[in-house]
Short mmCIF file of C-alpha atoms in Angstrom, two decimals:
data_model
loop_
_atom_site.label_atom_id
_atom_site.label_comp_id
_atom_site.label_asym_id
_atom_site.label_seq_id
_atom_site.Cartn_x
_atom_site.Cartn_y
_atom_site.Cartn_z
CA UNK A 817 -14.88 48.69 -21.90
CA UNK A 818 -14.68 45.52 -19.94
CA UNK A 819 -12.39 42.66 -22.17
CA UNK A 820 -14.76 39.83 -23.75
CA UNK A 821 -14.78 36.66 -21.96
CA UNK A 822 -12.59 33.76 -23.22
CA UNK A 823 -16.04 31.92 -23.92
CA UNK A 824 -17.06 34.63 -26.10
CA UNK A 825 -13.96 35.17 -27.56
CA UNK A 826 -13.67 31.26 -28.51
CA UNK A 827 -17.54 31.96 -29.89
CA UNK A 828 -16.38 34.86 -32.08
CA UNK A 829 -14.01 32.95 -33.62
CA UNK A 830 -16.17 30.15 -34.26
CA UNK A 831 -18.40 32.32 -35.77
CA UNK A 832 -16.36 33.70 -37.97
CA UNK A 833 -13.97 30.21 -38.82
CA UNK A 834 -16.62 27.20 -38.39
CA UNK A 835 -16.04 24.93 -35.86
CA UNK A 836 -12.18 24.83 -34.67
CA UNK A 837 -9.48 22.19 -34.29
CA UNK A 838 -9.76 21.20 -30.76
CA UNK A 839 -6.05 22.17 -30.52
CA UNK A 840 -6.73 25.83 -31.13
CA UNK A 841 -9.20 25.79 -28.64
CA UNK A 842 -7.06 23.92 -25.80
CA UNK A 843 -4.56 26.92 -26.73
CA UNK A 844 -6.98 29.81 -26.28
CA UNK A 845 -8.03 28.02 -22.94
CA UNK A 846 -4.54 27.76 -21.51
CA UNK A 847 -2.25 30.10 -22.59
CA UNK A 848 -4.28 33.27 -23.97
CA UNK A 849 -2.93 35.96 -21.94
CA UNK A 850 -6.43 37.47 -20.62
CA UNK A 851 -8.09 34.35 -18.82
CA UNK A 852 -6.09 31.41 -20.29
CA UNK A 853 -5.42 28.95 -17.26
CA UNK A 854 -1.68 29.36 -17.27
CA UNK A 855 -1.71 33.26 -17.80
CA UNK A 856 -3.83 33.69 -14.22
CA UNK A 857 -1.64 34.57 -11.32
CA UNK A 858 -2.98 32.19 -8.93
CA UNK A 859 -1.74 29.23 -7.50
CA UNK A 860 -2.27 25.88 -9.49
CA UNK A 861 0.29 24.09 -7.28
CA UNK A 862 -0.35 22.67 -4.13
CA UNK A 863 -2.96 22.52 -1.28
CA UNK A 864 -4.31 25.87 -2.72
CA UNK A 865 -4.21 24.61 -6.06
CA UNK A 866 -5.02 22.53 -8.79
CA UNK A 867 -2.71 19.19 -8.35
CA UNK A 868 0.77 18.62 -7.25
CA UNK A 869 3.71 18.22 -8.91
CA UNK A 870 7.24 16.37 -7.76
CA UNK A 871 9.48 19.52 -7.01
CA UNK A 872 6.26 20.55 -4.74
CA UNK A 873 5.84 16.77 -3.01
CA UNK A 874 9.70 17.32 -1.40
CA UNK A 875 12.88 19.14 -2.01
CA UNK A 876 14.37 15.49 -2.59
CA UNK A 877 13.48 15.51 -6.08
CA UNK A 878 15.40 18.81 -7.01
CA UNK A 879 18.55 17.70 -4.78
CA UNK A 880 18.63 14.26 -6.50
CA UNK A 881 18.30 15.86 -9.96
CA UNK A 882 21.47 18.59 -8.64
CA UNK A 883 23.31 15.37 -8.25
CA UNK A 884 22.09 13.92 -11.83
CA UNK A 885 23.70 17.54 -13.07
CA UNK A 886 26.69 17.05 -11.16
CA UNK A 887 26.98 13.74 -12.45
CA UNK A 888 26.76 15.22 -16.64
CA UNK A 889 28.79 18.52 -15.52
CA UNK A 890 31.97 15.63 -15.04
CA UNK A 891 31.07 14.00 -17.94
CA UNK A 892 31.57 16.73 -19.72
CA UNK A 893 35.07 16.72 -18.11
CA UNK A 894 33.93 19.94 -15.96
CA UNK A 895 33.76 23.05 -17.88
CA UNK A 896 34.27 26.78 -16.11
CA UNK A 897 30.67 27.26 -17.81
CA UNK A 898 27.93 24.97 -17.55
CA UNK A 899 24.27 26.49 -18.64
CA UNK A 900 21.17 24.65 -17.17
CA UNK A 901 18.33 25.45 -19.03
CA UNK A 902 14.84 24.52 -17.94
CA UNK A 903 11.68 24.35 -19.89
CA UNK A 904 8.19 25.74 -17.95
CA UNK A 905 9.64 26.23 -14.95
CA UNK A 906 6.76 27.79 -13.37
CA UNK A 907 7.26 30.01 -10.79
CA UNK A 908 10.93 28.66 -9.76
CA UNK A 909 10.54 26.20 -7.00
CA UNK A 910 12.26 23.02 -9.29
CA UNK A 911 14.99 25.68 -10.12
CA UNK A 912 15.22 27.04 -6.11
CA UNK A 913 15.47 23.77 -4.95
CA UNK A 914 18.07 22.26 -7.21
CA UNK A 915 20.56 25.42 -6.98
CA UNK A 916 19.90 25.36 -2.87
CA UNK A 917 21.38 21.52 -3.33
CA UNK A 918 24.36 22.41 -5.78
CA UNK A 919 25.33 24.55 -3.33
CA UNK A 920 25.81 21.98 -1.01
CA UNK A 921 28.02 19.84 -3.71
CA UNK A 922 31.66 21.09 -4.86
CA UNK A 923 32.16 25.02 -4.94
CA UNK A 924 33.83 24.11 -8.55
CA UNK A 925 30.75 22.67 -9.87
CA UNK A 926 28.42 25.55 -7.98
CA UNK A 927 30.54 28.19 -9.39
CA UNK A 928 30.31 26.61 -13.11
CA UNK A 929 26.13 26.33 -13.02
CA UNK A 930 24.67 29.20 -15.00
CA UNK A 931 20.67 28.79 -14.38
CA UNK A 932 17.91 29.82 -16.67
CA UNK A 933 14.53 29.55 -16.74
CA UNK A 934 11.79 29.71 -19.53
CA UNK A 935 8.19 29.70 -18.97
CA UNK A 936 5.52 31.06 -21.07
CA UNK A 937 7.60 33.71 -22.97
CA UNK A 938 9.37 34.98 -20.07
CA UNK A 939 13.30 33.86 -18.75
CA UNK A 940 14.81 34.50 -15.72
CA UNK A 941 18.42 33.43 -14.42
CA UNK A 942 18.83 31.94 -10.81
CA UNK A 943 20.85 33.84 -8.23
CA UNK A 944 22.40 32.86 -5.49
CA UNK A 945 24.92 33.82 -2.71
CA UNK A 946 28.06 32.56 -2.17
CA UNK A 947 27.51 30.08 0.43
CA UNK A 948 24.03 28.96 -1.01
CA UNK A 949 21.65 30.51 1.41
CA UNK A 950 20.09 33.38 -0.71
CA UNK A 951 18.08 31.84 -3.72
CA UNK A 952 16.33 34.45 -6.05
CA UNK A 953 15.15 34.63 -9.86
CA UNK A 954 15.93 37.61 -11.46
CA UNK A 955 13.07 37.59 -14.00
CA UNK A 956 12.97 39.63 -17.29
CA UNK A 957 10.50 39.58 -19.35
CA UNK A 958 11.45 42.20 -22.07
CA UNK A 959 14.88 41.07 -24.18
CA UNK A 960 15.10 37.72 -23.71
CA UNK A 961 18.42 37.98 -22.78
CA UNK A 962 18.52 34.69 -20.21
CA UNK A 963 18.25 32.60 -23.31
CA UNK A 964 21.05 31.29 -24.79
CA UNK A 965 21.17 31.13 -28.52
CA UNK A 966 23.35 28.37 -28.12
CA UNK A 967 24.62 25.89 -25.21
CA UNK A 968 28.13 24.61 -25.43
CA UNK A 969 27.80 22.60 -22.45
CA UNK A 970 25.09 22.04 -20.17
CA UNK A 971 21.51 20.39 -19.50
CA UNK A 972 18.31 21.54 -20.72
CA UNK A 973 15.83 19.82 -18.25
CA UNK A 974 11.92 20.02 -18.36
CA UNK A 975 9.60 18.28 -15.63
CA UNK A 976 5.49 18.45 -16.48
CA UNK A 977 6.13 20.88 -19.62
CA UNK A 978 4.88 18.76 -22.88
CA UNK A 979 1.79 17.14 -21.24
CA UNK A 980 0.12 20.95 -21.46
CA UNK A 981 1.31 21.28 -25.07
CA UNK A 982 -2.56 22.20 -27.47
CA UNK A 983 -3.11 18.34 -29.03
CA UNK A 984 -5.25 17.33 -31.74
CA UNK A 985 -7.96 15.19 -30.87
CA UNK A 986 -8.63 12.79 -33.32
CA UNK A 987 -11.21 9.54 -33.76
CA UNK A 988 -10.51 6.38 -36.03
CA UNK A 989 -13.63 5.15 -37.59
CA UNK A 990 -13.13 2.18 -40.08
CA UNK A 991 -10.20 3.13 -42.76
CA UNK A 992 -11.27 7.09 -41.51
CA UNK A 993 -9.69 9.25 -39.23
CA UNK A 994 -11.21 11.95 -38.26
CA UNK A 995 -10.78 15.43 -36.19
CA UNK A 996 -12.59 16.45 -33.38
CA UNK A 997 -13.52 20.53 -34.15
CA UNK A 998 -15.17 22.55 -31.44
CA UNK A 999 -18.11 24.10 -32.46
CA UNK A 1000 -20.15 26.49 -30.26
CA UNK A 1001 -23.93 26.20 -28.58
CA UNK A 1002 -26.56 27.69 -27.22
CA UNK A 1003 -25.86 25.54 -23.38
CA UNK A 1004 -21.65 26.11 -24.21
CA UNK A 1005 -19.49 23.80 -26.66
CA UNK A 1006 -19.48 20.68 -28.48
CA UNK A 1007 -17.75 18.31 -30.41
CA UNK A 1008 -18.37 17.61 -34.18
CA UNK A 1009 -16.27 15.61 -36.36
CA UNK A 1010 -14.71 17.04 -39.91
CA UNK A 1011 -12.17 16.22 -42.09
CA UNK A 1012 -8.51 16.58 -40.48
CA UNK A 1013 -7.22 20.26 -40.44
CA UNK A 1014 -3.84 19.40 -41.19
CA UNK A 1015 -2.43 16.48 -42.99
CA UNK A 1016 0.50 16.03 -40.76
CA UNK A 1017 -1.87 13.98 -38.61
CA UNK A 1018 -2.43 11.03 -40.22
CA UNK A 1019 1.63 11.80 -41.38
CA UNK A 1020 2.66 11.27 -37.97
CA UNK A 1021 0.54 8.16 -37.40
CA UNK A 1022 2.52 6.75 -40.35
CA UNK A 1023 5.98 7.60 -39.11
CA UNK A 1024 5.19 6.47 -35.90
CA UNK A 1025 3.43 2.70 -37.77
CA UNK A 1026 0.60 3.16 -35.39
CA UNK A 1027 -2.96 2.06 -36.53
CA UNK A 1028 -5.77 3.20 -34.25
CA UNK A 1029 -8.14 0.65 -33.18
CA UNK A 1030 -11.49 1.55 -34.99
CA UNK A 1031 -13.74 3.60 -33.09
CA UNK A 1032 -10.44 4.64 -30.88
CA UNK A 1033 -10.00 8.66 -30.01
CA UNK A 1034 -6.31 9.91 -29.38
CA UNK A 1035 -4.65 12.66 -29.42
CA UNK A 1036 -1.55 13.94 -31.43
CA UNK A 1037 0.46 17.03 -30.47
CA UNK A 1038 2.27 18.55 -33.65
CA UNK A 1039 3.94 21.68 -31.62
CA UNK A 1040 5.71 19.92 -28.89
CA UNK A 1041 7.87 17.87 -30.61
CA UNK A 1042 8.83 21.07 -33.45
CA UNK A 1043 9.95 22.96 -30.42
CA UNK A 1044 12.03 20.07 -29.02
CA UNK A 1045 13.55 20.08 -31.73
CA UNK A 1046 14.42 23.88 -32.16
CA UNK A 1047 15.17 24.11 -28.40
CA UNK A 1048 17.71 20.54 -28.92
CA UNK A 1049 19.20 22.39 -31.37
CA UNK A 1050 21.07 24.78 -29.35
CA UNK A 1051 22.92 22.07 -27.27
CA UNK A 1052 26.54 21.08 -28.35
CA UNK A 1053 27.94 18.96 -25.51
CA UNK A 1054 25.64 17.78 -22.64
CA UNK A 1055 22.26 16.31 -22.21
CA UNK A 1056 18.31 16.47 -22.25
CA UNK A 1057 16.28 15.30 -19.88
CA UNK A 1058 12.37 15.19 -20.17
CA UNK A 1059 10.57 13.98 -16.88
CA UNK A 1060 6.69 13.86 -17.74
CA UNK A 1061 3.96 11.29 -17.88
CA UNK A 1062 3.16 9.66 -21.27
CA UNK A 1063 4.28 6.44 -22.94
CA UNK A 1064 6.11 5.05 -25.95
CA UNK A 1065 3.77 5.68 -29.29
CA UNK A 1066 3.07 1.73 -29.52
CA UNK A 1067 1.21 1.66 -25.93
CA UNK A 1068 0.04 5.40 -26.07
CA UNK A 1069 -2.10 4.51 -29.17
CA UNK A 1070 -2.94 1.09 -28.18
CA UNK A 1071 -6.32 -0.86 -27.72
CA UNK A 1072 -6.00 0.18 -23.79
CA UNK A 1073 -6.70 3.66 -24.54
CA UNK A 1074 -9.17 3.90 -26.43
CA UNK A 1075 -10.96 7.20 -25.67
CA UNK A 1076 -7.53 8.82 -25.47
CA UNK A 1077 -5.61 10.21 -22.45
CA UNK A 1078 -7.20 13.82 -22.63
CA UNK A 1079 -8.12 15.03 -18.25
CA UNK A 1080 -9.03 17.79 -17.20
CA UNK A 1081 -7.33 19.10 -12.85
CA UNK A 1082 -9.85 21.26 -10.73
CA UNK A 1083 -9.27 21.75 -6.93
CA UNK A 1084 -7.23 18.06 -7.35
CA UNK A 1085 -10.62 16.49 -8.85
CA UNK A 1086 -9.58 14.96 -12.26
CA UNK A 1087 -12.54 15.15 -15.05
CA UNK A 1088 -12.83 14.77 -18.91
CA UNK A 1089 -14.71 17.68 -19.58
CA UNK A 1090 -12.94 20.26 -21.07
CA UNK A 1091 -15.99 22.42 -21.71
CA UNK A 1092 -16.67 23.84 -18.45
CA UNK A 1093 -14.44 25.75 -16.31
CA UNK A 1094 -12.83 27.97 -18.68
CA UNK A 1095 -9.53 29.66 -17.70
CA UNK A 1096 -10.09 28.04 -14.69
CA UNK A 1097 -9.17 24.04 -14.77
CA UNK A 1098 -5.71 22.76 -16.41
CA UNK A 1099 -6.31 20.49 -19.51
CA UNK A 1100 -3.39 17.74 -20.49
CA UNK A 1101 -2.85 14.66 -22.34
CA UNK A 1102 0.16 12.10 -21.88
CA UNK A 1103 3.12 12.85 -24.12
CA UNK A 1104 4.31 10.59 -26.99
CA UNK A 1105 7.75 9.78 -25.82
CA UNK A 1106 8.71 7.93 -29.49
CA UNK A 1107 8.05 11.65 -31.33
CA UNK A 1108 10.04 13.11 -28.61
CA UNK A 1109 12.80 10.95 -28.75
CA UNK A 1110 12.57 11.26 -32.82
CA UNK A 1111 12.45 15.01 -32.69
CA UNK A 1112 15.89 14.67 -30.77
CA UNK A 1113 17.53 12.61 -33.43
CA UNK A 1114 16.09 15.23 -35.96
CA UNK A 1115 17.93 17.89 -33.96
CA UNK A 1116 21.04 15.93 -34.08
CA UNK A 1117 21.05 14.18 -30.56
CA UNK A 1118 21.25 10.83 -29.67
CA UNK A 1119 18.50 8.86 -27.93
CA UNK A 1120 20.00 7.43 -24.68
CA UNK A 1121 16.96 5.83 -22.89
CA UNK A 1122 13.35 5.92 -21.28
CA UNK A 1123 13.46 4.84 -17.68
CA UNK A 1124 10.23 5.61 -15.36
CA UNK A 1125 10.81 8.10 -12.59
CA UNK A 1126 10.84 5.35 -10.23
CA UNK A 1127 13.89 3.31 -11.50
CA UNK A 1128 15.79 6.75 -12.69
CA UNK A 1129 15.47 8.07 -8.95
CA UNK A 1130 16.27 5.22 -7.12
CA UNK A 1131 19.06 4.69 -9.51
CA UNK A 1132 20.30 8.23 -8.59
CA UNK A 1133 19.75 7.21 -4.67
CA UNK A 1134 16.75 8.13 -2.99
CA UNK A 1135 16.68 5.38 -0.78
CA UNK A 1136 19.66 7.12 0.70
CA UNK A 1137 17.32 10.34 1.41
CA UNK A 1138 15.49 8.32 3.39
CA UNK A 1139 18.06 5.99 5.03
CA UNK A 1140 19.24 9.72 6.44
CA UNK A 1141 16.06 10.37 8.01
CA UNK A 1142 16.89 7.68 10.74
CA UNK A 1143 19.92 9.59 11.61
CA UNK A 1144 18.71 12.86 12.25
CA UNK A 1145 16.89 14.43 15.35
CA UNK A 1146 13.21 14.53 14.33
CA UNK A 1147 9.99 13.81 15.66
CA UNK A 1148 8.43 10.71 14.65
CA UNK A 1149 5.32 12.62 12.62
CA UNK A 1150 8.27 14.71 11.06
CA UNK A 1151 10.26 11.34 9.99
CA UNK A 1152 6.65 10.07 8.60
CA UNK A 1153 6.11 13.19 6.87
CA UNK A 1154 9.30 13.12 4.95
CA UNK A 1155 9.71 9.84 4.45
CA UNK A 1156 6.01 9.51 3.05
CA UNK A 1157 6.82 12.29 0.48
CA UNK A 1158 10.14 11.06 -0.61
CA UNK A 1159 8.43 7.55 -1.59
CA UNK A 1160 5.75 9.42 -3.19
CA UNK A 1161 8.31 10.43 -5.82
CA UNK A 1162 8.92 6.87 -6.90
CA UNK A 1163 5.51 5.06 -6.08
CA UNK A 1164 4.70 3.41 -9.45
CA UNK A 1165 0.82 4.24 -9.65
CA UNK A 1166 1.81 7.77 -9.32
CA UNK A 1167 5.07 9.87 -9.37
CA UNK A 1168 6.98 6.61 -9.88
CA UNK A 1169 4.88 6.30 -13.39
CA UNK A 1170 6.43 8.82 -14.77
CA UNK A 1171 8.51 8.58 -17.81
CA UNK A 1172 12.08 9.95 -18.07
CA UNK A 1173 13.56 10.69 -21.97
CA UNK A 1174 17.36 11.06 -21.85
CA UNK A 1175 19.30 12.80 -25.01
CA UNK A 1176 22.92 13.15 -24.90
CA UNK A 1177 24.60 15.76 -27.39
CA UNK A 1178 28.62 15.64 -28.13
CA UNK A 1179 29.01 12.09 -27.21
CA UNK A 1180 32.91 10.51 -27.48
CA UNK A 1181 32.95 9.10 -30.74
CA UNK A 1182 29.52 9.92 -31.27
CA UNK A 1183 27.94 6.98 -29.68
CA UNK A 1184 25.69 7.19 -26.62
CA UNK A 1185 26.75 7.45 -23.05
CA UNK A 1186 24.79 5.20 -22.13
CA UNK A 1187 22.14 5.24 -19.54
CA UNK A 1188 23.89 3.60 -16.96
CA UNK A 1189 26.93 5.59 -17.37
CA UNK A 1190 24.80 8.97 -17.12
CA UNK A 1191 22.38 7.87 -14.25
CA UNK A 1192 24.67 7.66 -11.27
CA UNK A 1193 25.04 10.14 -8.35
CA UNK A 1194 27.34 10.26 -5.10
CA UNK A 1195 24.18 9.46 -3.31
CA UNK A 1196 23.94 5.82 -4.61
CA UNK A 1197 25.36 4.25 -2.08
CA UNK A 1198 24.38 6.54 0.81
CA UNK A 1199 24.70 9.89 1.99
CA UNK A 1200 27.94 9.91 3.29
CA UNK A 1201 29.26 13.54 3.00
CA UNK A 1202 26.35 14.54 1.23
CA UNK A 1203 23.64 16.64 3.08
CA UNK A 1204 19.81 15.27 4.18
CA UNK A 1205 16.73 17.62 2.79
CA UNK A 1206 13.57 18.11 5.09
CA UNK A 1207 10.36 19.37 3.70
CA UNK A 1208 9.67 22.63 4.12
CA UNK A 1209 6.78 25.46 4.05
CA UNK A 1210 6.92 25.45 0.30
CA UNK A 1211 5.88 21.98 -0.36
CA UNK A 1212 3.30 20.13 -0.63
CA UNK A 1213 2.43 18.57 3.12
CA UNK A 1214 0.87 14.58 2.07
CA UNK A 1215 0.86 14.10 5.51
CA UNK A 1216 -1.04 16.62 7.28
CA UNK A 1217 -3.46 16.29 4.15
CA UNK A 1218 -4.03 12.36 4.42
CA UNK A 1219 -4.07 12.07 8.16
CA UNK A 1220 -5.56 15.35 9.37
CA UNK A 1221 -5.82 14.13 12.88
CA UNK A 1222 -2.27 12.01 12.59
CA UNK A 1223 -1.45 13.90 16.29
CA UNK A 1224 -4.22 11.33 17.56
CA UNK A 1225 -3.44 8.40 15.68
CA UNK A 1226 -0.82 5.20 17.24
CA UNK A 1227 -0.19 3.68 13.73
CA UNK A 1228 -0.63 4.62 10.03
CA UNK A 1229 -2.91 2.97 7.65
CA UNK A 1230 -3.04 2.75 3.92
CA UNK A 1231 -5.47 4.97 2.66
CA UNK A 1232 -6.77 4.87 -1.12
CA UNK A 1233 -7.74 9.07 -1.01
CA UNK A 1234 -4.74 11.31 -2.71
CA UNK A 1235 -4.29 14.39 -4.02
CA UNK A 1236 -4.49 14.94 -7.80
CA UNK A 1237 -0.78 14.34 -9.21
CA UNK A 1238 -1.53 14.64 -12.85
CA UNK A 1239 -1.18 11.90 -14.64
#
C-alpha cells in the first residue's frame, strides 16, 4: 500500500486535532522522514538546488573558520584532545573543507581535532589521512556513538542550523496576541487565528520586553533555543559559535517587520507561501539572536559578542585570501571567479548580513575572552606561510552563473540578478 501523502497526512491530523499550530505543521513539512523537505535525498545546495549557502560559495569560508579553531584550540592552551562539534552539518562539505585547511596548519593542532557531525538524528566523525589529502565522513546512524556526552575542550559550531528550526507564527492585534493555526481546505491550507497553543509565547515576549506593533505578525521559535541550551551544556572549556541570519530581539520584532520574516527557497526563487510545494521548498525564518544568547547564559556560558559575518571574517583575514590570488598563476576569469566568491562571503546585503553569536565556556576567572581576543587568525595580516584556497567542483560557481558568456565579455559589470542565499 502506497504511504499517504504529507498533504494528506497534515489533513488527517487536522481532522482529527482542529486546526494546528503553524509550528507543527512547518515540522511535518521539513523534517517528517517520508516527504519532509530535509528528509529527501536530493540536492538543496547549489546550482541544482534550492539556494546557496557560504561553505558552498568558496572553500575560503571553511579555511578561515579552521583558523578561528586554531585560534580557540591555543586559547585553550592546546589540549592533546580538542572535539569540534557541528550542528546540521548537512552532507559534510563545511566539515570537508575546514579539516582539508587544518591540515594545512600545525600537525599538533591537526592531530588534536576530533570532528563530529550532527544532522537530523544522524552523527558522523571526519577522517582524514595523515598528510590531509583523504577527507571522508564515517557516518553512523545507529548508536550515536560520535556524540559526545560531554566536551572538555573544543568548539561546537553551527552555520544555517536555527533559521529551519518549526516557529510559531503569531499576530498582535490591539492588547491580543494571537496564533496563526493551519487549518485544511477544499483548494489546500489556510490560516485561521485561535487562542495561543502554548503560553510560553507571550512568556517569551515578556522576557525578551518586546511589544509587537498592533496588527504586526512574527514569529517565535520555542525549540531552538531549549536545544541550545541542552547541546551548551556539554561544553566545559572552549567556545560556541552560531553563524546564521537573524537579528537581536529589539530589531527582529520591530515596526520594520511587520509581517514577520517567514520565506519560503524553490529553485533559488524566494516566496511567502508556505502552502504549496510540500516536501519540496525549504521554509525559514530569521533567528532571535537575544534568546540564543540567553539560552547560553542559562546553560552556564558566557555571552561574548554578535558581530555580522562581514566584520567577523574580515577580522579573521579574508582580504588576505584574496590579496593571494594576485600571486598565484591563474587565468584572469579564474582570479575573477575566486575573488568574486570570496567577497560574496562578506558583502553586507547578503553573506556579509549574517549574524555571528560567540559563547565562551571555562573562561580565566570566569569573565569573557573577549571578542577581540577570540577573533584573530594568522591570516590577519596576510598569508605569509599560510596556504591560498581555489574554488573547486564542489562549490557553488557565481561566476559562470552571473556571466554565462564571461569568455566573450572585456570588462565586468554590476549586475542586480543573484542566486537565492537565504536570508
Amino acid at each position: 500500500m502506497a504511504q499517504p501523502t504529507l498533504e494528506a497526512r497534515l489533513r488527517d491530523e487536522i481532522r482529527q486535532r482542529g486546526p494546528i499550530p503553524f509550528a507543527d505543521f512547518m515540522r511535518v513539512i521539513l523534517y517528517d522522514p517520508d516527504g519532509g523537505y530535509y528528509s529527501a535525498d536530493g540536492e538543496r545546495i547549489g546550482p541544482a538546488g534550492d539556494f546557496y549557502t557560504a561553505p558552498a560559495t568558496h572553500p575560503a569560508f571553511g579555511a578561515l573558520l579552521a583558523l578561528q579553531l586554531e585560534r580557540c584550540w591555543e586559547l585553550l592552551d592546546r589540549p592533546r584532545s580538542f572535539t569540534v562539534l557541528e550542528e546540521g552539518g548537512g552532507k559534510g562539505r563545511l566539515a570537508e573543507d575546514i579539516c582539508s585547511y587544518i591540515h594545512r596548519l600545525s600537525p599538533e593542532f591537526a592531530r588534536a581535532v576530533d570532528y563530529r557531525i550532527v544532522e537530523l538524528g544522524r552523527c558522523g566523525s571526519v577522517k582524514t589521512a595523515d598528510n590531509g589529502t583523504e577527507i571522508a565522513i564515517d557516518w553512523d546512524n545507529e548508536d550515536r556513538q560520535w556524540t559526545p556526552a560531554s566536551i572538555e575542550n573544543g568548539v561546537i559550531i553551527s552555520n544555517e542550523f536555527y533559521d529551519a528550526w518549526p516557529r510559531h507564527r503569531v499576530v498582535q492585534h490591539g492588547d491580543t496576541l494571537y496564533e496563526i493555526h493551519v487549518d485544511a481546505a477544499d483548494s489546500g491550507f489556510i490560516e485561521v487565528l485561535s487562542e495561543p497553543s502554548t503560553p510560553m509565547l507571550a512568556d517569551r515576549l515578556r522576557q525578551l520586553d518586546v511589544t509587537l506593533p498592533n496588527g504586526s505578525k512574527a514569529e517565535i521559535d520555542l525549540e531552538g533555543p531549549t536545544h541550545f541550551a541542552e547541546s551548551a551544556s556539554r561544553l566545559q572549556r572552549g567556545f560556541v559559535f552560531t553563524i546564521d541570519y537573524g537579528h537581536p530581539a529589539g530589531s527582529l520584532y520591530g515596526a520594520s517587520r511587520r509581517e514577520g520574516t517567514l520565506l519560503c527557497y524553490h529553485r533559488h526563487t524566494s516566496s511567502t507561501n508556505p502552502y504549496i510545494r510540500l516536501g519540496k521548498q525549504d521554509i525559514t525564518a530569521h533567528v532571535d539572536f537575544t534568546s540564543l544568547a540567553h539560552a547560553g547564559e542559562d546553560a552556564g556560558l558566557l555571552t561574548e559578542g554578535l558581530l555580522t559575518q562581514q566584520r567577523y571574517l574580515k577580522k579573521l583575514g579574508a582580504q588576505a585570501f584574496i590579496d593571494a590570488l594576485r600571486e598565484l598563476d591563474l587565468s584572469p576569469q579564474d582570479v575573477l571567479a575566486n575573488r568574486m566568491a570570496i567577497l560574496e562571503l562578506t558583502r553586507a546585503n547578503g553573506f556579509g548580513g549574517f549574524g555571528v553569536l560567540i559563547h565562551s565556556a571555562g573562561a580565566p576567572n570566569g569573565r569573557p575572552w573577549g571578542v577581540d581576543e577570540i577573533v584573530i587568525s594568522r591570516a590577519r595580516g596576510g598569508l605569509d606561510g599560510l596556504h591560498p584556497v581555489l574554488l573547486t567542483p564542489n562549490h557553488m560557481p557565481l561566476l559562470a552563473g552571473r556571466y554565462p558568456q564571461y569568455s566573450e565579455l572585456d570588462a565586468i559589470w554590476p549586475v542586480t540578478q543573484r542566486p537565492a542565499a537565504r536570508q
